[in-house]
């Protein structure tokens, strides 16, 4: 659709203003708040800029399923994903993609990606439970397959001419959960090979730990854990602000397969 000259000029002015605002905001972060997680804040800011220009953002599907308050919680605590080097898949909507070829994005350090090479959005499926004064936020991430990386086996198997192989399975679901206690404190855990864990240590198995905002996606298996040390973030990420969230309650269970 062609814009009138005045409209086009106004759009240009708005865009320049937003870019200047972003620059000022980032400068303020560096000057007065060095403890802020720059990568997730940057993802938030860029997403908000595009929202302001396109006016197409928001989570109406979440609001319809859970109401405004719970949908805001789900968006607030949506995980920032950081991928181990060599992992090319991003979580996708299983109703749109169930093959690796439509679920990959470039494995580039410093890249914050929210779409696959085929244009599909990075997606998480949600569920929320209120129980005994606590609120549980569940995020389920779907990857078309899971692969063993022991001895770089995934590179060998991916080039093999046959079908199934040891350490591989189709339709990989991983979970990230947030528990909000009555005092408002948030604890988290991620799924990993049939159990949950907070960190990779043995003492983190099936326990809840402090909320960091991040979960690290293991190459091949996609098992998750919370990074214990501040990351340099020289790894590919998908920041949670622009992760598409779909309520599981809105999907017919008969369509899962």
PDB file of C-alpha atoms in Angstrom:
ATOM      1  CA  UNK A   1       0.000   0.000   0.000  1.00  0.00           C
ATOM      2  CA  UNK A   2       1.450   3.373  -1.009  1.00  0.00           C
ATOM      3  CA  UNK A   3       1.686   6.021   1.694  1.00  0.00           C
ATOM      4  CA  UNK A   4       0.854   9.621   1.042  1.00  0.00           C
ATOM      5  CA  UNK A   5       3.864  11.915   1.169  1.00  0.00           C
ATOM      6  CA  UNK A   6       2.872  13.303   4.560  1.00  0.00           C
ATOM      7  CA  UNK A   7       2.307   9.836   5.972  1.00  0.00           C
ATOM      8  CA  UNK A   8       5.659   8.590   4.703  1.00  0.00           C
ATOM      9  CA  UNK A   9       7.377  11.604   6.206  1.00  0.00           C
ATOM     10  CA  UNK A  10       5.652  11.058   9.514  1.00  0.00           C
ATOM     11  CA  UNK A  11       6.683   7.388   9.521  1.00  0.00           C
ATOM     12  CA  UNK A  12      10.297   8.408   8.860  1.00  0.00           C
ATOM     13  CA  UNK A  13      10.246  10.905  11.705  1.00  0.00           C
ATOM     14  CA  UNK A  14       8.740   8.301  14.042  1.00  0.00           C
ATOM     15  CA  UNK A  15      11.411   5.772  13.093  1.00  0.00           C
ATOM     16  CA  UNK A  16      14.267   8.238  13.611  1.00  0.00           C
ATOM     17  CA  UNK A  17      12.791   9.187  16.968  1.00  0.00           C
ATOM     18  CA  UNK A  18      12.594   5.565  18.044  1.00  0.00           C
ATOM     19  CA  UNK A  19      16.196   4.899  17.012  1.00  0.00           C
ATOM     20  CA  UNK A  20      17.357   7.949  18.968  1.00  0.00           C
ATOM     21  CA  UNK A  21      15.328   6.796  21.960  1.00  0.00           C
ATOM     22  CA  UNK A  22      16.951   3.366  21.760  1.00  0.00           C
ATOM     23  CA  UNK A  23      20.417   4.937  21.639  1.00  0.00           C
ATOM     24  CA  UNK A  24      19.703   7.090  24.680  1.00  0.00           C
ATOM     25  CA  UNK A  25      18.274   4.121  26.585  1.00  0.00           C
ATOM     26  CA  UNK A  26      21.278   1.929  25.842  1.00  0.00           C
ATOM     27  CA  UNK A  27      23.640   4.731  26.856  1.00  0.00           C
ATOM     28  CA  UNK A  28      21.781   5.055  30.139  1.00  0.00           C
ATOM     29  CA  UNK A  29      22.124   1.331  30.760  1.00  0.00           C
ATOM     30  CA  UNK A  30      25.885   1.505  30.297  1.00  0.00           C
ATOM     31  CA  UNK A  31      26.203   4.655  32.418  1.00  0.00           C
ATOM     32  CA  UNK A  32      24.084   3.842  35.449  1.00  0.00           C
ATOM     33  CA  UNK A  33      23.128   0.164  35.413  1.00  0.00           C
ATOM     34  CA  UNK A  34      26.084  -2.074  34.501  1.00  0.00           C
ATOM     35  CA  UNK A  35      24.477  -5.053  36.274  1.00  0.00           C
ATOM     36  CA  UNK A  36      21.599  -5.185  33.797  1.00  0.00           C
ATOM     37  CA  UNK A  37      21.710  -8.181  31.475  1.00  0.00           C
ATOM     38  CA  UNK A  38      22.525  -6.371  28.240  1.00  0.00           C
ATOM     39  CA  UNK A  39      21.585  -9.186  25.874  1.00  0.00           C
ATOM     40  CA  UNK A  40      18.073  -9.712  27.223  1.00  0.00           C
ATOM     41  CA  UNK A  41      17.540  -5.962  27.619  1.00  0.00           C
ATOM     42  CA  UNK A  42      18.683  -5.432  24.039  1.00  0.00           C
ATOM     43  CA  UNK A  43      16.243  -8.075  22.813  1.00  0.00           C
ATOM     44  CA  UNK A  44      13.475  -6.413  24.809  1.00  0.00           C
ATOM     45  CA  UNK A  45      14.301  -2.981  23.419  1.00  0.00           C
ATOM     46  CA  UNK A  46      14.564  -4.037  19.783  1.00  0.00           C
ATOM     47  CA  UNK A  47      11.317  -5.982  20.051  1.00  0.00           C
ATOM     48  CA  UNK A  48       9.546  -2.982  21.576  1.00  0.00           C
ATOM     49  CA  UNK A  49      10.816  -0.709  18.803  1.00  0.00           C
ATOM     50  CA  UNK A  50       9.395  -2.967  16.110  1.00  0.00           C
ATOM     51  CA  UNK A  51       6.181  -3.251  18.101  1.00  0.00           C
ATOM     52  CA  UNK A  52       5.865   0.510  18.203  1.00  0.00           C
ATOM     53  CA  UNK A  53       6.431   0.808  14.457  1.00  0.00           C
ATOM     54  CA  UNK A  54       4.312  -2.161  13.354  1.00  0.00           C
ATOM     55  CA  UNK A  55       1.730  -1.965  16.141  1.00  0.00           C
ATOM     56  CA  UNK A  56       1.204  -5.731  15.862  1.00  0.00           C
ATOM     57  CA  UNK A  57       2.652  -6.971  19.151  1.00  0.00           C
ATOM     58  CA  UNK A  58       1.015  -8.241  22.297  1.00  0.00           C
ATOM     59  CA  UNK A  59      -0.257 -11.599  23.510  1.00  0.00           C
ATOM     60  CA  UNK A  60      -4.012 -11.668  22.819  1.00  0.00           C
ATOM     61  CA  UNK A  61      -4.024 -15.472  22.644  1.00  0.00           C
ATOM     62  CA  UNK A  62      -2.485 -15.712  26.113  1.00  0.00           C
ATOM     63  CA  UNK A  63      -4.903 -13.128  27.493  1.00  0.00           C
ATOM     64  CA  UNK A  64      -7.890 -15.046  26.151  1.00  0.00           C
ATOM     65  CA  UNK A  65      -6.645 -18.281  27.714  1.00  0.00           C
ATOM     66  CA  UNK A  66      -5.414 -17.000  31.087  1.00  0.00           C
ATOM     67  CA  UNK A  67      -6.588 -13.422  31.630  1.00  0.00           C
ATOM     68  CA  UNK A  68      -4.459 -10.289  31.690  1.00  0.00           C
ATOM     69  CA  UNK A  69      -2.618 -10.907  34.979  1.00  0.00           C
ATOM     70  CA  UNK A  70      -1.494 -14.473  34.270  1.00  0.00           C
ATOM     71  CA  UNK A  71      -0.638 -13.744  30.644  1.00  0.00           C
ATOM     72  CA  UNK A  72       1.572 -10.869  31.821  1.00  0.00           C
ATOM     73  CA  UNK A  73       3.364 -13.267  34.195  1.00  0.00           C
ATOM     74  CA  UNK A  74       3.973 -15.751  31.387  1.00  0.00           C
ATOM     75  CA  UNK A  75       5.459 -13.030  29.215  1.00  0.00           C
ATOM     76  CA  UNK A  76       7.557 -11.591  32.055  1.00  0.00           C
ATOM     77  CA  UNK A  77       9.183 -14.930  32.885  1.00  0.00           C
ATOM     78  CA  UNK A  78       9.503 -16.292  29.329  1.00  0.00           C
ATOM     79  CA  UNK A  79      12.986 -17.835  29.174  1.00  0.00           C
ATOM     80  CA  UNK A  80      15.933 -16.366  27.355  1.00  0.00           C
ATOM     81  CA  UNK A  81      17.570 -19.266  25.513  1.00  0.00           C
ATOM     82  CA  UNK A  82      21.312 -19.505  24.944  1.00  0.00           C
ATOM     83  CA  UNK A  83      22.501 -22.332  22.687  1.00  0.00           C
ATOM     84  CA  UNK A  84      25.684 -24.338  22.992  1.00  0.00           C
ATOM     85  CA  UNK A  85      27.941 -23.859  19.957  1.00  0.00           C
ATOM     86  CA  UNK A  86      27.025 -26.243  17.152  1.00  0.00           C
ATOM     87  CA  UNK A  87      23.289 -26.301  17.926  1.00  0.00           C
ATOM     88  CA  UNK A  88      21.340 -25.010  14.919  1.00  0.00           C
ATOM     89  CA  UNK A  89      17.740 -25.784  15.847  1.00  0.00           C
ATOM     90  CA  UNK A  90      15.395 -23.340  17.555  1.00  0.00           C
ATOM     91  CA  UNK A  91      12.090 -24.377  19.193  1.00  0.00           C
ATOM     92  CA  UNK A  92       9.198 -24.280  16.734  1.00  0.00           C
ATOM     93  CA  UNK A  93       5.452 -24.912  16.511  1.00  0.00           C
ATOM     94  CA  UNK A  94       5.023 -28.659  15.950  1.00  0.00           C
ATOM     95  CA  UNK A  95       1.885 -27.940  13.918  1.00  0.00           C
ATOM     96  CA  UNK A  96       4.000 -26.059  11.370  1.00  0.00           C
ATOM     97  CA  UNK A  97       7.294 -27.938  11.382  1.00  0.00           C
ATOM     98  CA  UNK A  98       8.403 -31.442  12.377  1.00  0.00           C
ATOM     99  CA  UNK A  99      11.603 -31.696  10.352  1.00  0.00           C
ATOM    100  CA  UNK A 100      15.052 -30.342  11.139  1.00  0.00           C
ATOM    101  CA  UNK A 101      15.262 -28.562   7.787  1.00  0.00           C
ATOM    102  CA  UNK A 102      12.523 -26.075   8.762  1.00  0.00           C
ATOM    103  CA  UNK A 103      13.711 -25.561  12.364  1.00  0.00           C
ATOM    104  CA  UNK A 104      17.280 -24.317  11.900  1.00  0.00           C
ATOM    105  CA  UNK A 105      18.876 -20.893  12.066  1.00  0.00           C
ATOM    106  CA  UNK A 106      22.503 -19.844  11.567  1.00  0.00           C
ATOM    107  CA  UNK A 107      24.851 -20.978  14.338  1.00  0.00           C
ATOM    108  CA  UNK A 108      26.493 -17.568  14.665  1.00  0.00           C
ATOM    109  CA  UNK A 109      27.995 -16.126  17.817  1.00  0.00           C
ATOM    110  CA  UNK A 110      26.331 -12.880  18.913  1.00  0.00           C
ATOM    111  CA  UNK A 111      23.192 -13.679  16.887  1.00  0.00           C
ATOM    112  CA  UNK A 112      19.862 -13.163  18.678  1.00  0.00           C
ATOM    113  CA  UNK A 113      17.428 -15.079  16.490  1.00  0.00           C
ATOM    114  CA  UNK A 114      13.663 -15.434  16.693  1.00  0.00           C
ATOM    115  CA  UNK A 115      12.985 -17.043  13.296  1.00  0.00           C
ATOM    116  CA  UNK A 116      14.203 -20.095  11.436  1.00  0.00           C
ATOM    117  CA  UNK A 117      15.815 -19.981   8.007  1.00  0.00           C
ATOM    118  CA  UNK A 118      12.360 -20.723   6.564  1.00  0.00           C
ATOM    119  CA  UNK A 119      10.763 -17.824   8.447  1.00  0.00           C
ATOM    120  CA  UNK A 120       8.982 -19.736  11.227  1.00  0.00           C
ATOM    121  CA  UNK A 121       8.886 -18.011  14.641  1.00  0.00           C
ATOM    122  CA  UNK A 122      10.691 -19.427  17.658  1.00  0.00           C
ATOM    123  CA  UNK A 123       7.831 -20.765  19.784  1.00  0.00           C
ATOM    124  CA  UNK A 124       7.110 -21.931  23.316  1.00  0.00           C
ATOM    125  CA  UNK A 125       3.926 -23.628  24.520  1.00  0.00           C
ATOM    126  CA  UNK A 126       2.579 -22.582  27.898  1.00  0.00           C
ATOM    127  CA  UNK A 127       0.549 -23.847  30.823  1.00  0.00           C
ATOM    128  CA  UNK A 128      -0.139 -22.202  34.186  1.00  0.00           C
ATOM    129  CA  UNK A 129      -1.112 -23.818  37.492  1.00  0.00           C
ATOM    130  CA  UNK A 130      -2.105 -22.188  40.803  1.00  0.00           C
ATOM    131  CA  UNK A 131      -1.638 -24.496  43.775  1.00  0.00           C
ATOM    132  CA  UNK A 132      -1.179 -24.036  47.544  1.00  0.00           C
ATOM    133  CA  UNK A 133      -0.465 -20.329  47.222  1.00  0.00           C
ATOM    134  CA  UNK A 134       2.123 -20.837  44.502  1.00  0.00           C
ATOM    135  CA  UNK A 135       1.969 -20.145  40.782  1.00  0.00           C
ATOM    136  CA  UNK A 136       3.676 -22.521  38.360  1.00  0.00           C
ATOM    137  CA  UNK A 137       4.526 -21.299  34.856  1.00  0.00           C
ATOM    138  CA  UNK A 138       5.341 -24.052  32.384  1.00  0.00           C
ATOM    139  CA  UNK A 139       7.075 -23.457  29.054  1.00  0.00           C
ATOM    140  CA  UNK A 140       7.348 -26.409  26.652  1.00  0.00           C
ATOM    141  CA  UNK A 141       9.806 -26.208  23.765  1.00  0.00           C
ATOM    142  CA  UNK A 142       9.549 -28.483  20.730  1.00  0.00           C
ATOM    143  CA  UNK A 143      12.500 -29.534  18.547  1.00  0.00           C
ATOM    144  CA  UNK A 144      12.024 -31.922  15.593  1.00  0.00           C
ATOM    145  CA  UNK A 145      14.652 -34.343  16.892  1.00  0.00           C
ATOM    146  CA  UNK A 146      17.200 -35.096  19.613  1.00  0.00           C
ATOM    147  CA  UNK A 147      20.677 -36.389  18.916  1.00  0.00           C
ATOM    148  CA  UNK A 148      23.618 -37.741  20.919  1.00  0.00           C
ATOM    149  CA  UNK A 149      26.807 -35.671  20.719  1.00  0.00           C
ATOM    150  CA  UNK A 150      29.126 -38.133  22.487  1.00  0.00           C
ATOM    151  CA  UNK A 151      32.315 -38.250  20.464  1.00  0.00           C
ATOM    152  CA  UNK A 152      30.679 -35.915  17.899  1.00  0.00           C
ATOM    153  CA  UNK A 153      28.344 -38.794  17.020  1.00  0.00           C
ATOM    154  CA  UNK A 154      25.704 -36.354  15.789  1.00  0.00           C
ATOM    155  CA  UNK A 155      27.955 -35.234  12.934  1.00  0.00           C
ATOM    156  CA  UNK A 156      28.493 -38.856  11.877  1.00  0.00           C
ATOM    157  CA  UNK A 157      24.846 -39.862  12.194  1.00  0.00           C
ATOM    158  CA  UNK A 158      23.595 -36.807  10.324  1.00  0.00           C
ATOM    159  CA  UNK A 159      25.654 -37.913   7.332  1.00  0.00           C
ATOM    160  CA  UNK A 160      24.566 -41.558   7.573  1.00  0.00           C
ATOM    161  CA  UNK A 161      22.242 -42.957   4.859  1.00  0.00           C
ATOM    162  CA  UNK A 162      20.061 -44.988   7.247  1.00  0.00           C
ATOM    163  CA  UNK A 163      17.164 -43.890   9.470  1.00  0.00           C
ATOM    164  CA  UNK A 164      17.151 -44.318  13.255  1.00  0.00           C
ATOM    165  CA  UNK A 165      20.414 -44.622  15.161  1.00  0.00           C
ATOM    166  CA  UNK A 166      21.538 -44.924  18.807  1.00  0.00           C
ATOM    167  CA  UNK A 167      21.035 -41.716  20.779  1.00  0.00           C
ATOM    168  CA  UNK A 168      18.545 -40.242  18.311  1.00  0.00           C
ATOM    169  CA  UNK A 169      14.796 -39.798  18.530  1.00  0.00           C
ATOM    170  CA  UNK A 170      12.186 -37.686  16.781  1.00  0.00           C
ATOM    171  CA  UNK A 171       9.879 -35.126  18.416  1.00  0.00           C
ATOM    172  CA  UNK A 172      11.942 -33.746  21.286  1.00  0.00           C
ATOM    173  CA  UNK A 173      10.031 -31.854  23.994  1.00  0.00           C
ATOM    174  CA  UNK A 174      11.945 -29.914  26.649  1.00  0.00           C
ATOM    175  CA  UNK A 175      10.513 -27.998  29.586  1.00  0.00           C
ATOM    176  CA  UNK A 176      11.371 -24.859  31.517  1.00  0.00           C
ATOM    177  CA  UNK A 177       9.374 -24.159  34.668  1.00  0.00           C
ATOM    178  CA  UNK A 178       9.067 -21.171  36.967  1.00  0.00           C
ATOM    179  CA  UNK A 179       7.660 -21.415  40.501  1.00  0.00           C
ATOM    180  CA  UNK A 180       6.486 -18.165  42.063  1.00  0.00           C
ATOM    181  CA  UNK A 181       6.208 -18.458  45.843  1.00  0.00           C
ATOM    182  CA  UNK A 182       3.720 -16.536  48.023  1.00  0.00           C
ATOM    183  CA  UNK A 183       6.419 -13.957  48.847  1.00  0.00           C
ATOM    184  CA  UNK A 184       6.948 -13.311  45.117  1.00  0.00           C
ATOM    185  CA  UNK A 185      10.310 -15.090  44.885  1.00  0.00           C
ATOM    186  CA  UNK A 186      10.835 -16.970  41.617  1.00  0.00           C
ATOM    187  CA  UNK A 187      12.581 -20.351  41.395  1.00  0.00           C
ATOM    188  CA  UNK A 188      13.259 -22.264  38.182  1.00  0.00           C
ATOM    189  CA  UNK A 189      14.301 -25.620  36.750  1.00  0.00           C
ATOM    190  CA  UNK A 190      14.778 -27.140  33.284  1.00  0.00           C
ATOM    191  CA  UNK A 191      14.188 -30.624  31.887  1.00  0.00           C
ATOM    192  CA  UNK A 192      17.170 -32.875  31.215  1.00  0.00           C
ATOM    193  CA  UNK A 193      17.165 -36.535  30.146  1.00  0.00           C
ATOM    194  CA  UNK A 194      14.089 -37.667  32.046  1.00  0.00           C
ATOM    195  CA  UNK A 195      14.443 -35.436  35.105  1.00  0.00           C
ATOM    196  CA  UNK A 196      14.661 -31.766  36.028  1.00  0.00           C
ATOM    197  CA  UNK A 197      17.710 -29.803  37.050  1.00  0.00           C
ATOM    198  CA  UNK A 198      18.699 -26.286  37.956  1.00  0.00           C
ATOM    199  CA  UNK A 199      22.416 -26.485  37.167  1.00  0.00           C
ATOM    200  CA  UNK A 200      24.517 -29.310  35.720  1.00  0.00           C
ATOM    201  CA  UNK A 201      25.846 -30.457  39.101  1.00  0.00           C
ATOM    202  CA  UNK A 202      24.575 -33.616  40.792  1.00  0.00           C
ATOM    203  CA  UNK A 203      23.245 -31.546  43.709  1.00  0.00           C
ATOM    204  CA  UNK A 204      20.991 -29.647  41.277  1.00  0.00           C
ATOM    205  CA  UNK A 205      19.051 -32.716  40.156  1.00  0.00           C
ATOM    206  CA  UNK A 206      15.284 -32.323  40.659  1.00  0.00           C
ATOM    207  CA  UNK A 207      15.686 -29.133  42.687  1.00  0.00           C
ATOM    208  CA  UNK A 208      14.506 -25.576  42.135  1.00  0.00           C
ATOM    209  CA  UNK A 209      17.081 -22.777  42.005  1.00  0.00           C
ATOM    210  CA  UNK A 210      17.179 -19.019  41.708  1.00  0.00           C
ATOM    211  CA  UNK A 211      15.752 -17.351  38.643  1.00  0.00           C
ATOM    212  CA  UNK A 212      18.482 -16.106  36.279  1.00  0.00           C
ATOM    213  CA  UNK A 213      16.307 -15.355  33.258  1.00  0.00           C
ATOM    214  CA  UNK A 214      18.294 -17.813  31.127  1.00  0.00           C
ATOM    215  CA  UNK A 215      18.301 -21.499  30.294  1.00  0.00           C
ATOM    216  CA  UNK A 216      21.139 -23.038  28.287  1.00  0.00           C
ATOM    217  CA  UNK A 217      20.190 -25.411  25.478  1.00  0.00           C
ATOM    218  CA  UNK A 218      22.598 -28.328  25.100  1.00  0.00           C
ATOM    219  CA  UNK A 219      23.783 -29.184  21.627  1.00  0.00           C
ATOM    220  CA  UNK A 220      21.996 -32.199  20.180  1.00  0.00           C
ATOM    221  CA  UNK A 221      19.856 -33.250  23.149  1.00  0.00           C
ATOM    222  CA  UNK A 222      18.456 -29.760  23.938  1.00  0.00           C
ATOM    223  CA  UNK A 223      18.568 -30.579  27.670  1.00  0.00           C
ATOM    224  CA  UNK A 224      18.502 -27.397  29.727  1.00  0.00           C
ATOM    225  CA  UNK A 225      20.237 -25.951  32.764  1.00  0.00           C
ATOM    226  CA  UNK A 226      20.743 -22.548  34.358  1.00  0.00           C
ATOM    227  CA  UNK A 227      24.124 -20.932  33.684  1.00  0.00           C
ATOM    228  CA  UNK A 228      25.715 -20.405  37.121  1.00  0.00           C
ATOM    229  CA  UNK A 229      28.140 -17.714  36.058  1.00  0.00           C
ATOM    230  CA  UNK A 230      27.444 -14.542  34.146  1.00  0.00           C
ATOM    231  CA  UNK A 231      27.741 -15.454  30.488  1.00  0.00           C
ATOM    232  CA  UNK A 232      29.888 -13.575  28.022  1.00  0.00           C
ATOM    233  CA  UNK A 233      27.035 -14.407  25.653  1.00  0.00           C
ATOM    234  CA  UNK A 234      29.339 -15.050  22.746  1.00  0.00           C
ATOM    235  CA  UNK A 235      26.814 -17.704  21.775  1.00  0.00           C
ATOM    236  CA  UNK A 236      23.622 -17.630  19.760  1.00  0.00           C
ATOM    237  CA  UNK A 237      20.514 -16.689  21.730  1.00  0.00           C
ATOM    238  CA  UNK A 238      16.743 -16.370  21.508  1.00  0.00           C
ATOM    239  CA  UNK A 239      15.670 -13.698  23.969  1.00  0.00           C
ATOM    240  CA  UNK A 240      12.339 -14.333  25.661  1.00  0.00           C
ATOM    241  CA  UNK A 241      10.733 -10.993  24.853  1.00  0.00           C
ATOM    242  CA  UNK A 242      10.063 -12.026  21.248  1.00  0.00           C
ATOM    243  CA  UNK A 243       9.520 -15.758  21.851  1.00  0.00           C
ATOM    244  CA  UNK A 244       6.076 -16.611  20.497  1.00  0.00           C
ATOM    245  CA  UNK A 245       3.959 -18.083  23.313  1.00  0.00           C
ATOM    246  CA  UNK A 246       1.041 -20.427  22.590  1.00  0.00           C
ATOM    247  CA  UNK A 247      -1.298 -21.650  25.378  1.00  0.00           C
ATOM    248  CA  UNK A 248      -1.555 -25.437  25.327  1.00  0.00           C
ATOM    249  CA  UNK A 249      -5.123 -25.121  26.581  1.00  0.00           C
ATOM    250  CA  UNK A 250      -6.098 -23.639  23.209  1.00  0.00           C
ATOM    251  CA  UNK A 251      -4.932 -26.717  21.266  1.00  0.00           C
ATOM    252  CA  UNK A 252      -6.957 -29.870  20.700  1.00  0.00           C
ATOM    253  CA  UNK A 253      -4.934 -32.693  22.336  1.00  0.00           C
ATOM    254  CA  UNK A 254      -5.910 -34.910  19.413  1.00  0.00           C
ATOM    255  CA  UNK A 255      -3.725 -32.764  17.164  1.00  0.00           C
ATOM    256  CA  UNK A 256      -0.528 -33.413  19.149  1.00  0.00           C
ATOM    257  CA  UNK A 257       0.462 -36.113  16.690  1.00  0.00           C
TER     258      UNK A 257
END
